[in-house]
Coordinates of C-alpha atoms and ligand atoms in Angstrom, one line a residue:
M1204 CA 0.0 0.0 0.1
L1205 CA 1.2 3.5 -1.1
I1206 CA 0.9 6.6 1.3
S1207 CA -1.5 8.9 -0.3
S1208 CA -0.2 12.2 -0.6
E1209 CA -3.6 14.0 -0.3
K1210 CA -4.3 12.7 3.3
I1211 CA -2.7 14.6 5.9
Y1212 CA -2.3 12.5 9.1
K1213 CA -2.6 14.7 12.4
A1214 CA 0.1 13.2 14.7
A1215 CA 1.0 13.1 18.0
D1216 CA 4.6 12.3 19.2
Y1217 CA 4.5 9.9 22.4
L1218 CA 7.8 10.3 24.5
R1219 CA 8.6 8.2 27.5
L1220 CA 11.4 7.7 30.0
S1221 CA 11.8 5.6 32.8
K1222 CA 14.6 4.8 35.5
E1223 CA 12.9 1.3 36.2
D1224 CA 13.2 0.4 32.5
G1225 CA 17.0 0.6 32.7
D1226 CA 17.0 3.7 30.8
F1227 CA 19.7 5.2 32.8
S1228 CA 21.2 2.1 34.1
F1229 CA 24.4 1.3 32.3
S1230 CA 25.8 3.9 30.5
S1231 CA 25.4 8.0 29.9
K1232 CA 25.5 7.2 26.5
K1233 CA 22.5 5.0 26.6
A1234 CA 20.5 7.6 28.7
E1235 CA 21.4 10.2 26.1
S1236 CA 20.1 8.4 23.2
D1237 CA 16.8 7.5 25.1
S1238 CA 16.4 11.2 26.5
I1239 CA 13.1 12.9 26.0
S1240 CA 14.7 15.7 23.7
S1241 CA 16.7 13.1 21.6
Q1242 CA 13.4 10.9 21.1
R1243 CA 11.7 14.2 20.2
K1244 CA 14.3 15.4 17.7
I1245 CA 14.3 11.7 16.1
I1246 CA 10.5 11.8 15.5
E1247 CA 10.6 15.5 14.4
R1248 CA 13.5 14.7 11.7
F1249 CA 11.3 11.8 10.7
V1250 CA 8.0 13.8 10.4
A1251 CA 10.1 16.5 8.2
Q1252 CA 10.4 13.9 5.5
Q1253 CA 7.1 12.8 5.5
P1254 CA 4.4 15.2 3.6
D1255 CA 1.2 13.5 4.8
I1256 CA 2.1 13.8 8.1
E1257 CA 1.6 16.9 10.7
L1258 CA 2.6 16.8 14.0
V1259 CA -0.1 18.4 16.2
A1260 CA 0.4 17.3 19.7
E1261 CA 2.9 15.9 21.9
Y1262 CA 2.6 13.5 24.9
T1263 CA 5.1 12.8 27.3
D1264 CA 5.4 10.4 30.2
D1265 CA 8.7 11.1 32.1
G1266 CA 9.2 8.6 34.8
Y1267 CA 6.6 6.1 34.0
T1268 CA 7.4 2.4 33.4
G1269 CA 6.5 0.9 30.0
T1270 CA 5.4 -2.4 31.5
N1271 CA 1.6 -1.1 31.9
F1272 CA -0.5 1.5 30.1
E1273 CA -1.8 3.4 33.2
R1274 CA 0.2 6.5 32.6
P1275 CA -1.5 9.7 32.5
Q1276 CA -0.4 11.3 29.2
F1277 CA -0.7 8.0 27.5
Q1278 CA -4.5 8.0 28.8
K1279 CA -4.9 11.6 27.6
M1280 CA -3.5 10.7 23.9
M1281 CA -6.2 8.0 23.7
E1282 CA -8.9 10.5 24.7
A1283 CA -7.7 12.7 22.0
V1284 CA -7.6 10.0 19.5
K1285 CA -11.0 9.1 20.6
A1286 CA -12.3 12.8 20.1
G1287 CA -10.8 12.8 16.7
K1288 CA -8.2 15.4 17.2
I1289 CA -5.4 12.6 16.1
N1290 CA -5.2 10.0 14.1
C1291 CA -1.6 9.1 13.9
I1292 CA 0.8 8.3 16.8
I1293 CA 4.5 8.1 16.4
V1294 CA 7.0 6.8 18.9
K1295 CA 11.0 6.5 18.7
D1296 CA 10.8 2.6 19.0
L1297 CA 8.5 0.2 20.2
S1298 CA 9.7 0.0 23.7
R1299 CA 9.0 3.7 24.1
F1300 CA 5.3 2.6 23.6
G1301 CA 5.0 -0.2 25.8
R1302 CA 7.4 -3.2 27.3
E1303 CA 4.7 -6.0 27.5
Y1304 CA 4.0 -7.7 24.6
I1305 CA 0.4 -8.6 25.2
D1306 CA -0.7 -5.0 26.2
A1307 CA 1.4 -3.3 23.6
G1308 CA 0.2 -6.0 21.1
R1309 CA -3.6 -5.5 21.9
Y1310 CA -3.1 -1.8 21.1
I1311 CA -1.0 -2.2 18.0
E1312 CA -2.9 -5.0 16.4
K1313 CA -6.8 -4.3 17.7
I1314 CA -7.4 -1.1 19.2
F1315 CA -5.3 1.1 16.8
P1316 CA -6.7 -0.4 13.5
Q1317 CA -10.4 -0.1 14.9
L1318 CA -9.8 3.4 15.7
G1319 CA -8.3 4.1 12.3
V1320 CA -5.0 5.4 14.2
R1321 CA -1.5 4.9 12.0
F1322 CA 0.9 3.8 14.3
I1323 CA 4.7 4.5 13.7
A1324 CA 7.9 3.3 15.5
V1325 CA 10.6 5.1 13.9
N1326 CA 13.9 3.4 14.7
D1327 CA 11.9 -0.2 14.3
N1328 CA 10.9 0.9 10.8
Y1329 CA 7.5 0.1 11.8
D1330 CA 4.5 1.8 10.0
S1331 CA 1.0 0.3 10.3
L1332 CA 0.4 1.7 6.8
K1333 CA 2.6 -0.5 5.2
F1334 CA 1.6 -3.5 7.0
S1335 CA -1.9 -4.7 6.0
T1336 CA -2.0 -8.4 7.2
S1337 CA -2.0 -9.3 10.9
D1338 CA 1.1 -11.6 10.0
S1339 CA 3.4 -9.0 9.2
L1340 CA 2.3 -7.1 11.9
I1341 CA 3.5 -9.7 14.6
V1342 CA 7.0 -9.7 13.1
P1343 CA 8.4 -6.3 14.6
I1344 CA 6.5 -6.9 17.7
K1345 CA 8.0 -10.5 18.1
N1346 CA 11.6 -8.8 17.5
F1347 CA 10.8 -6.2 20.2
L1348 CA 9.8 -9.1 22.6
N1349 CA 12.9 -11.0 22.1
D1350 CA 14.8 -7.5 22.2
S1351 CA 13.8 -6.6 25.7
Y1352 CA 14.6 -10.2 26.8
C1353 CA 17.8 -10.5 25.3
R1354 CA 18.6 -7.1 26.2
D1355 CA 18.1 -8.1 30.1
I1356 CA 20.4 -11.3 29.5
S1357 CA 23.1 -9.3 27.7
I1358 CA 23.4 -6.6 30.7
K1359 CA 23.6 -9.4 33.4
V1360 CA 26.1 -11.3 31.7
R1361 CA 28.2 -8.0 31.0
S1362 CA 27.9 -6.6 34.5
N1363 CA 28.8 -10.0 35.9
F1364 CA 32.0 -10.1 34.0
E1365 CA 33.0 -6.5 34.9
S1366 CA 32.6 -7.3 38.5
R1367 CA 34.7 -10.4 38.4
R1368 CA 37.3 -8.1 36.2
R1369 CA 37.4 -5.4 39.1
N1370 CA 38.4 -8.5 41.4
G1371 CA 41.4 -9.5 39.4
E1372 CA 40.2 -12.6 38.1
F1373 CA 41.0 -13.9 34.7
V1374 CA 37.7 -14.0 32.9
S1375 CA 38.8 -14.4 29.2
N1376 CA 38.8 -17.6 27.5
Y1377 CA 42.2 -17.3 26.0
T1378 CA 45.1 -18.1 28.4
P1379 CA 48.1 -16.2 27.2
Y1380 CA 51.2 -18.4 26.2
G1381 CA 53.7 -18.6 29.1
Y1382 CA 50.8 -19.2 31.6
L1383 CA 48.4 -21.7 32.7
R1384 CA 45.1 -21.6 34.7
A1385 CA 45.9 -22.5 38.3
P1386 CA 44.5 -26.2 38.9
D1387 CA 42.5 -25.1 41.8
D1388 CA 41.0 -21.9 40.7
K1389 CA 40.6 -21.6 36.9
T1390 CA 40.3 -17.7 37.5
Q1391 CA 44.0 -17.4 38.3
L1392 CA 47.2 -17.5 36.1
V1393 CA 50.2 -19.7 37.0
I1394 CA 53.5 -19.8 35.2
D1395 CA 53.9 -22.7 32.6
E1396 CA 57.5 -23.1 33.2
V1397 CA 58.1 -24.7 29.9
A1398 CA 56.4 -21.8 28.2
G1399 CA 57.5 -19.2 30.5
E1400 CA 61.3 -20.1 29.7
V1401 CA 60.5 -19.5 26.0
V1402 CA 58.9 -16.3 26.7
R1403 CA 62.0 -15.3 28.8
D1404 CA 64.4 -16.5 25.6
I1405 CA 62.3 -14.0 23.5
F1406 CA 62.6 -10.9 25.5
R1407 CA 66.5 -11.6 26.0
W1408 CA 66.9 -12.0 22.5
K1409 CA 65.0 -8.9 21.5
V1410 CA 67.4 -7.0 24.1
E1411 CA 70.5 -8.6 22.5
G1412 CA 69.3 -7.1 19.2
M1413 CA 67.7 -9.9 17.4
S1414 CA 64.6 -9.2 15.1
P1415 CA 61.1 -10.6 15.4
V1416 CA 62.0 -12.5 12.2
T1417 CA 65.3 -13.8 13.4
I1418 CA 63.7 -14.8 16.8
A1419 CA 61.0 -16.8 14.9
E1420 CA 63.6 -18.6 12.8
K1421 CA 65.4 -19.4 15.8
L1422 CA 62.7 -21.0 17.6
N1423 CA 61.5 -22.8 14.8
A1424 CA 65.1 -24.2 14.3
R1425 CA 65.4 -25.3 18.1
G1426 CA 62.0 -27.1 17.2
V1427 CA 60.0 -25.0 20.0
L1428 CA 56.2 -25.8 19.6
S1429 CA 54.5 -22.5 18.6
P1430 CA 51.8 -21.0 21.1
S1431 CA 49.1 -23.0 19.2
E1432 CA 50.9 -26.1 18.9
H1433 CA 51.9 -25.8 22.6
K1434 CA 48.4 -25.6 23.6
R1435 CA 47.8 -28.6 21.5
S1436 CA 50.4 -30.5 23.3
L1437 CA 48.8 -29.6 26.7
G1438 CA 45.6 -31.0 25.8
I1439 CA 47.0 -34.0 24.2
N1440 CA 44.7 -36.4 26.0
Y1441 CA 41.8 -34.9 24.2
K1442 CA 43.3 -35.0 20.8
T1443 CA 44.2 -37.8 18.3
A1444 CA 47.5 -38.1 16.9
F1445 CA 46.6 -37.4 13.4
Q1446 CA 45.5 -33.9 14.2
T1447 CA 48.8 -32.9 14.7
N1448 CA 50.4 -33.2 11.3
A1449 CA 50.2 -29.9 10.0
R1450 CA 52.0 -27.9 12.3
S1451 CA 51.8 -24.2 12.8
K1452 CA 55.0 -22.6 13.3
W1453 CA 56.3 -19.3 15.1
S1454 CA 55.8 -16.4 12.9
P1455 CA 57.4 -12.8 13.6
K1456 CA 53.9 -11.6 14.4
S1457 CA 53.7 -14.3 17.2
V1458 CA 56.8 -13.0 18.7
I1459 CA 55.8 -9.5 18.5
R1460 CA 52.6 -10.4 20.3
I1461 CA 54.5 -11.8 23.1
L1462 CA 56.8 -8.8 23.1
T1463 CA 54.2 -6.3 23.6
N1464 CA 51.9 -8.2 26.0
E1465 CA 52.0 -6.6 29.3
V1466 CA 50.5 -9.7 31.1
Y1467 CA 54.2 -11.0 31.2
T1468 CA 54.8 -8.2 33.9
G1469 CA 52.1 -9.5 36.1
V1470 CA 49.5 -6.8 34.9
L1471 CA 46.2 -8.1 33.9
I1472 CA 44.3 -5.9 31.4
Q1473 CA 40.9 -6.8 30.7
G1474 CA 37.8 -5.0 29.0
K1475 CA 39.7 -3.5 26.2
R1476 CA 37.1 -4.6 23.7
T1477 CA 33.5 -4.4 24.2
T1478 CA 30.5 -5.1 21.5
P1479 CA 28.2 -1.8 21.4
N1480 CA 25.6 -4.5 22.5
Y1481 CA 24.3 -7.9 22.0
K1482 CA 23.0 -7.4 18.5
V1483 CA 26.2 -6.3 17.0
K1484 CA 28.7 -8.8 16.5
H1485 CA 32.0 -6.6 15.9
T1486 CA 33.9 -5.7 18.9
I1487 CA 35.3 -2.0 19.5
I1488 CA 38.2 -1.0 21.4
K1489 CA 37.4 0.9 24.5
D1490 CA 38.9 4.1 25.7
E1491 CA 41.9 3.0 27.7
Q1492 CA 40.5 4.7 30.7
D1493 CA 37.6 2.2 30.8
W1494 CA 40.0 -0.6 30.4
S1495 CA 40.2 -2.9 33.7
R1496 CA 44.0 -2.7 34.8
I1497 CA 45.0 -4.6 38.0
E1498 CA 48.9 -4.7 38.8
H1499 CA 50.2 -7.8 40.6
A1500 CA 47.6 -9.9 39.3
H1501 CA 49.8 -12.9 39.0
E1502 CA 53.5 -13.8 39.0
P1503 CA 55.6 -11.7 36.4
I1504 CA 57.6 -13.5 34.0
I1505 CA 59.5 -10.5 32.8
Q1506 CA 60.5 -7.6 34.9
V1507 CA 58.8 -4.3 34.4
R1508 CA 62.4 -2.7 33.6
E1509 CA 62.9 -5.2 30.9
F1510 CA 59.5 -5.1 29.4
E1511 CA 59.7 -1.2 29.1
L1512 CA 63.2 -1.3 27.7
V1513 CA 61.8 -3.7 25.1
Q1514 CA 58.9 -1.6 24.2
K1515 CA 61.3 1.3 23.5
L1516 CA 63.5 -1.0 21.4
M1517 CA 60.4 -1.8 19.3
Q1518 CA 59.6 1.9 18.7
E1519 CA 63.2 2.1 17.5
D1520 CA 63.0 -0.7 15.2
S1521 CA 59.8 0.7 13.5
R1522 CA 61.4 3.9 13.0
R1523 CA 64.2 2.3 11.4
A1524 CA 64.0 1.9 7.6
S1525 CA 62.4 -1.3 6.6
G1526 CA 64.4 -3.9 5.1
S1527 CA 67.1 -3.6 7.5
D1528 CA 66.8 -6.5 9.5
T1529 CA 70.2 -6.5 11.0
V1530 CA 70.5 -4.8 14.3
Y1531 CA 74.2 -3.3 15.5
P1532 CA 75.2 -2.5 18.9
L1533 CA 74.7 1.4 18.3
S1534 CA 71.5 1.0 16.1
G1535 CA 68.9 3.8 16.7
R1536 CA 71.2 5.4 19.3
V1537 CA 73.6 7.7 17.3
Y1538 CA 72.4 10.9 16.3
C1539 CA 73.8 14.2 14.5
G1540 CA 74.8 16.5 17.5
T1541 CA 74.2 19.7 15.3
C1542 CA 70.7 18.9 13.6
G1543 CA 69.5 16.3 15.7
T1544 CA 68.8 13.7 12.9
L1545 CA 69.3 9.9 13.4
A1546 CA 72.6 9.2 12.0
K1547 CA 73.1 6.9 9.2
R1548 CA 75.3 4.2 8.9
Y1549 CA 76.8 3.4 5.6
S1550 CA 78.6 0.2 4.5
V1551 CA 81.3 0.2 2.1
T1552 CA 83.9 -2.1 0.7
N1553 CA 87.5 -0.8 0.3
N1554 CA 90.3 -3.1 -1.3
G1555 CA 88.1 -6.0 -0.4
A1556 CA 87.7 -5.2 3.3
K1557 CA 84.3 -4.2 4.8
Y1558 CA 84.1 -1.0 6.4
A1559 CA 81.3 1.1 8.0
Y1560 CA 80.8 4.5 8.8
Y1561 CA 78.1 6.8 10.5
T1562 CA 77.3 10.1 9.4
C1563 CA 74.6 12.8 9.2
P1564 CA 72.3 12.1 6.4
N1565 CA 71.6 15.9 5.7
A1566 CA 75.4 16.5 5.3
K1567 CA 75.7 13.8 2.7
K1568 CA 72.3 14.6 1.1
D1569 CA 72.2 18.2 0.4
G1570 CA 74.9 19.9 2.4
S1571 CA 72.7 21.3 4.8
C1572 CA 74.4 20.2 7.9
E1573 CA 78.1 20.2 8.4
K1574 CA 80.1 17.1 7.5
R1575 CA 81.2 14.7 10.1
R1576 CA 81.8 11.0 9.7
I1577 CA 83.4 8.5 12.1
S1578 CA 84.2 4.6 11.5
E1579 CA 81.9 2.5 13.1
K1580 CA 84.7 0.6 14.7
E1581 CA 86.5 3.8 16.1
L1582 CA 82.9 4.9 17.4
E1583 CA 82.2 1.5 19.2
S1584 CA 85.5 1.6 20.7
T1585 CA 85.2 4.9 22.2
V1586 CA 81.8 4.6 23.2
L1587 CA 83.0 1.3 25.2
A1588 CA 85.7 3.4 26.7
I1589 CA 83.4 6.0 28.0
L1590 CA 81.1 3.5 29.4
Q1591 CA 83.8 1.6 31.1
S1592 CA 84.6 4.9 33.0
E1593 CA 81.5 6.0 33.5
I1594 CA 80.3 2.8 35.1
K1595 CA 83.4 2.8 37.3
L1596 CA 82.9 6.4 38.3
I1597 CA 79.1 5.6 39.1
L1598 CA 80.0 2.2 41.1
N1599 CA 82.4 4.5 43.1
M1600 CA 79.5 7.0 43.9
E1601 CA 77.4 4.2 44.9
K1602 CA 79.8 3.0 47.2
A1603 CA 80.3 6.5 48.6
L1604 CA 76.2 6.8 48.8
N1605 CA 76.4 3.5 50.9
Q1606 CA 78.4 4.9 53.7
I1607 CA 75.9 7.9 54.0
E1608 CA 72.8 7.2 55.7
E1609 CA 70.2 5.6 53.6
L1610 CA 67.1 7.5 54.5
A1611 CA 68.7 10.5 53.6
W1612 CA 69.4 9.4 50.1
E1613 CA 65.8 8.2 50.0
H1614 CA 64.3 11.6 51.1
R1615 CA 66.3 13.0 48.4
E1616 CA 64.9 10.7 45.7
T1617 CA 61.6 10.9 47.2
A1618 CA 61.7 14.8 46.7
R1619 CA 62.8 14.6 43.3
L1620 CA 60.1 12.5 42.1
D1621 CA 57.4 14.5 44.2
K1622 CA 58.7 17.6 42.4
A1623 CA 58.4 16.0 38.9
I1624 CA 54.7 14.4 39.8
E1625 CA 54.1 17.9 40.8
V1626 CA 55.1 19.4 37.4
K1627 CA 53.2 16.8 35.5
S1628 CA 50.0 17.2 37.6
A1629 CA 49.9 20.9 36.7
E1630 CA 50.5 20.1 33.1
M1631 CA 47.6 17.7 33.2
Q1632 CA 45.5 20.3 35.2
K1633 CA 46.2 22.7 32.0
C1634 CA 45.2 20.3 29.7
R1635 CA 42.0 19.5 31.4
T1636 CA 41.2 23.0 31.6
M1637 CA 41.8 23.6 27.9
K1638 CA 39.9 20.7 27.1
V1639 CA 36.8 22.0 28.9
S1640 CA 37.5 25.5 27.4
I1641 CA 37.2 24.2 23.7
Y1642 CA 34.0 23.0 24.4
E1643 CA 32.9 26.5 25.4
D1644 CA 34.7 27.7 22.3
L1645 CA 32.6 25.4 20.2
Q1646 CA 29.4 26.7 22.0
D1647 CA 30.3 30.2 21.2
G1648 CA 31.0 29.6 17.8
L1649 CA 34.6 30.4 18.1
I1650 CA 35.5 27.2 16.4
S1651 CA 34.0 24.5 14.2
Q1652 CA 32.7 21.2 15.1
E1653 CA 35.6 19.6 13.2
E1654 CA 38.2 21.8 14.9
F1655 CA 36.7 21.0 18.3
L1656 CA 37.0 17.1 17.7
Q1657 CA 40.5 17.5 16.5
M1658 CA 41.3 19.7 19.5
K1659 CA 39.5 17.5 21.8
D1660 CA 41.4 14.3 20.4
G1661 CA 44.8 16.2 20.8
Y1662 CA 44.1 16.9 24.6
S1663 CA 42.9 13.5 25.2
Q1664 CA 46.1 12.1 23.8
Q1665 CA 48.2 14.5 25.8
I1666 CA 46.5 13.9 28.8
S1667 CA 46.6 10.2 28.5
E1668 CA 50.4 10.7 27.8
I1669 CA 50.8 12.6 31.0
E1670 CA 48.8 10.2 32.9
Q1671 CA 51.4 7.4 31.9
D1672 CA 54.3 9.5 33.0
I1673 CA 52.8 10.2 36.2
G1674 CA 52.2 6.4 36.6
K1675 CA 56.0 5.8 36.1
L1676 CA 57.0 8.4 38.5
K1677 CA 54.8 7.0 41.1
K1678 CA 55.8 3.6 40.5
E1679 CA 59.4 4.7 41.0
R1680 CA 58.6 6.5 44.2
A1681 CA 56.7 3.4 45.5
M1682 CA 59.9 1.1 44.9
I1683 CA 62.2 3.8 46.6
Q1684 CA 59.8 3.4 49.5
D1685 CA 59.8 -0.1 49.5
G1686 CA 63.8 0.2 49.7
V1687 CA 64.2 -1.8 46.6
A1688 CA 65.3 1.1 44.4
N1689 CA 68.8 1.3 45.6
R1690 CA 69.4 -2.4 45.4
S1691 CA 67.6 -3.3 42.3
G1692 CA 66.7 -0.2 40.7
W1693 CA 68.6 2.0 37.8
L1694 CA 71.7 1.6 39.8
S1695 CA 71.8 -2.1 39.2
Q1696 CA 71.9 -1.4 35.6
F1697 CA 75.4 -0.1 35.9
R1698 CA 76.5 -2.7 38.6
E1699 CA 75.5 -5.4 35.8
Y1700 CA 77.9 -4.3 33.5
Q1701 CA 80.8 -3.5 36.0
N1702 CA 82.9 -5.5 34.0
L1703 CA 82.3 -4.8 30.3
P1704 CA 84.7 -6.5 28.1
S1705 CA 83.1 -5.5 24.7
L1706 CA 80.2 -3.3 23.4
S1707 CA 77.1 -5.6 23.3
R1708 CA 73.8 -4.3 22.1
A1709 CA 72.3 -5.1 25.5
S1710 CA 74.5 -2.8 27.2
V1711 CA 74.1 0.1 24.7
V1712 CA 70.5 -0.2 25.2
N1713 CA 70.6 -0.4 28.8
L1714 CA 73.1 2.4 29.6
V1715 CA 73.1 4.7 26.5
D1716 CA 70.3 7.0 25.6
K1717 CA 72.0 8.5 22.8
I1718 CA 75.2 9.4 21.1
E1719 CA 75.6 12.6 19.5
L1720 CA 78.4 13.1 16.5
Y1721 CA 79.9 16.3 15.9
P1722 CA 82.5 17.4 13.4
D1723 CA 86.2 16.3 14.0
K1724 CA 85.2 13.1 15.2
K1725 CA 84.1 14.6 18.8
I1726 CA 81.1 12.6 20.2
R1727 CA 79.0 13.2 23.2
V1728 CA 77.6 10.1 25.0
V1729 CA 74.2 10.7 27.1
L1730 CA 73.6 8.0 29.6
R1731 CA 70.2 6.9 30.5
Y1732 CA 68.9 7.9 34.1
Q1733 CA 70.6 11.6 33.7
D1734 CA 68.1 12.8 36.4
Q1735 CA 68.9 10.3 38.5
L1736 CA 72.6 10.7 38.0
A1737 CA 72.4 14.3 38.4
N1738 CA 70.5 13.9 41.4
M1739 CA 73.1 11.4 42.7
V1740 CA 75.9 13.9 42.1
E1741 CA 74.3 16.7 43.8
F1742 CA 73.5 14.9 46.7
L1743 CA 77.0 13.6 47.2
R1744 CA 78.6 17.0 46.9
E1745 CA 76.1 18.2 49.3
Q1746 CA 77.3 15.4 51.6
D1747 CA 80.7 16.2 50.7
A1748 CA 81.5 12.5 50.2
T1749 CA 83.0 12.9 46.9
K1750 CA 83.9 15.9 44.5
S1751 CA 84.0 13.7 41.6
V1752 CA 81.5 14.7 38.9
P1753 CA 80.7 12.4 35.9
E1754 CA 81.7 13.9 32.6
A1755 CA 79.7 12.1 29.8
E1756 CA 81.8 14.1 27.3
V1757 CA 85.1 13.3 25.3
S1758 CA 87.0 15.0 22.7
Ligands
ZN1996 ZN1 73.1 17.0 10.9

């Protein structure tokens, strides 16, 4: 049946909102989508496109449940229908009209047709004018009924998961490689000694400079079972032998997945993904602040420090030109001291002998930077000499430190971190204020919607970065108060390399922040832990324990 363009329907929009129906229960987004004003907007937008409908009245039952029809405005609307003032009722969706199938169905299937009322549920695509048989009428109503049933189940299941997540229980179906479920408590992860050792190897190799490709090859060459094969081997009782002939192997991807998974540091992150609702099968990634994150949820396989180092290395790897799979001890650490560009390593063959050197790419390319060039061999031996002397100096300072009352040093370190946290917090506050003010700017018409969204994203990004920084500083502070920082904190990195016979990738990555190249083969080595080192030097100076200052510069 087609809509007659002559006939003008006198329509009423019917709006309803109720707490009891869970309209506010699970997220502010949901409440917003069902708010009275948004219901009205949806209906008005719909009517604007209907030449045969004229909106003449509005009835709003705010705070009345949809499980019965004893609602004052609904009753008033029915009087208007009977008085012939309106002959069309429009709701946003069927659940706004009613939540009880029997009553709602009685109105839609019997009463409205008898009274000649056209009934429209915009979002359910239901229009009584377009459904002539009672059969087709039932379909959307049935869907609606299923809907409310499913919705309830879905909410219950979800909230149950969420509360378990908050308790640090492992609710995912997936057990990360390297862990097993505790036999007596399936919600707890325990280390799988076999796979856990492989995870440790993978991290160690990465620090030593191997690429994910090389690591995967090495694992396959050693005959180490891939994560899926390993899982299969654990469930061997349930599988028949012939299922294992097509063996999956280690891939660079599976290596990367392990190298970037924070679960190995004992952190449990869950609830990263969600389905918008039970109807939609695809998942979306939630905002990071909505993730559930629990530290010390299970025994770590990898120390936080090593994990963070590997993340840093992975970032450097991704910055390096693709195709260069080999990692040299100084890869990603050498920069031009003048223009700050990552120095480039060139390899040449001279009289049959291979020779490599580092230089500023800008100097070579268009001469926009002053020339400098140092052979890799020379650079490596200089860096090694600097490291050896720096380590010696730092460990001497540590000795001096140990003779001073430990508490004084702790106070000092704590004060340094407090200061840093204070600075970061102020920065964050500023970002938050700016984020609010751009909303006002949008309202005042000073910026466009597009600009607003762009700026909002920018500030959100900045805020989350600052949050991460603050988190790290707080962690460091907690370590000091636990008394572990002096023994196993950053100083232990230097202790570990106190006898450094040659320049290894691991030592460079662990101790060197960057190496700057200057003309005439001058170099400057910036060690990691600059703040900590400077603080220690200053402290020792004050204590008059030593006058020596680390000089990370040679000519
Ligand atoms: Zn340069």
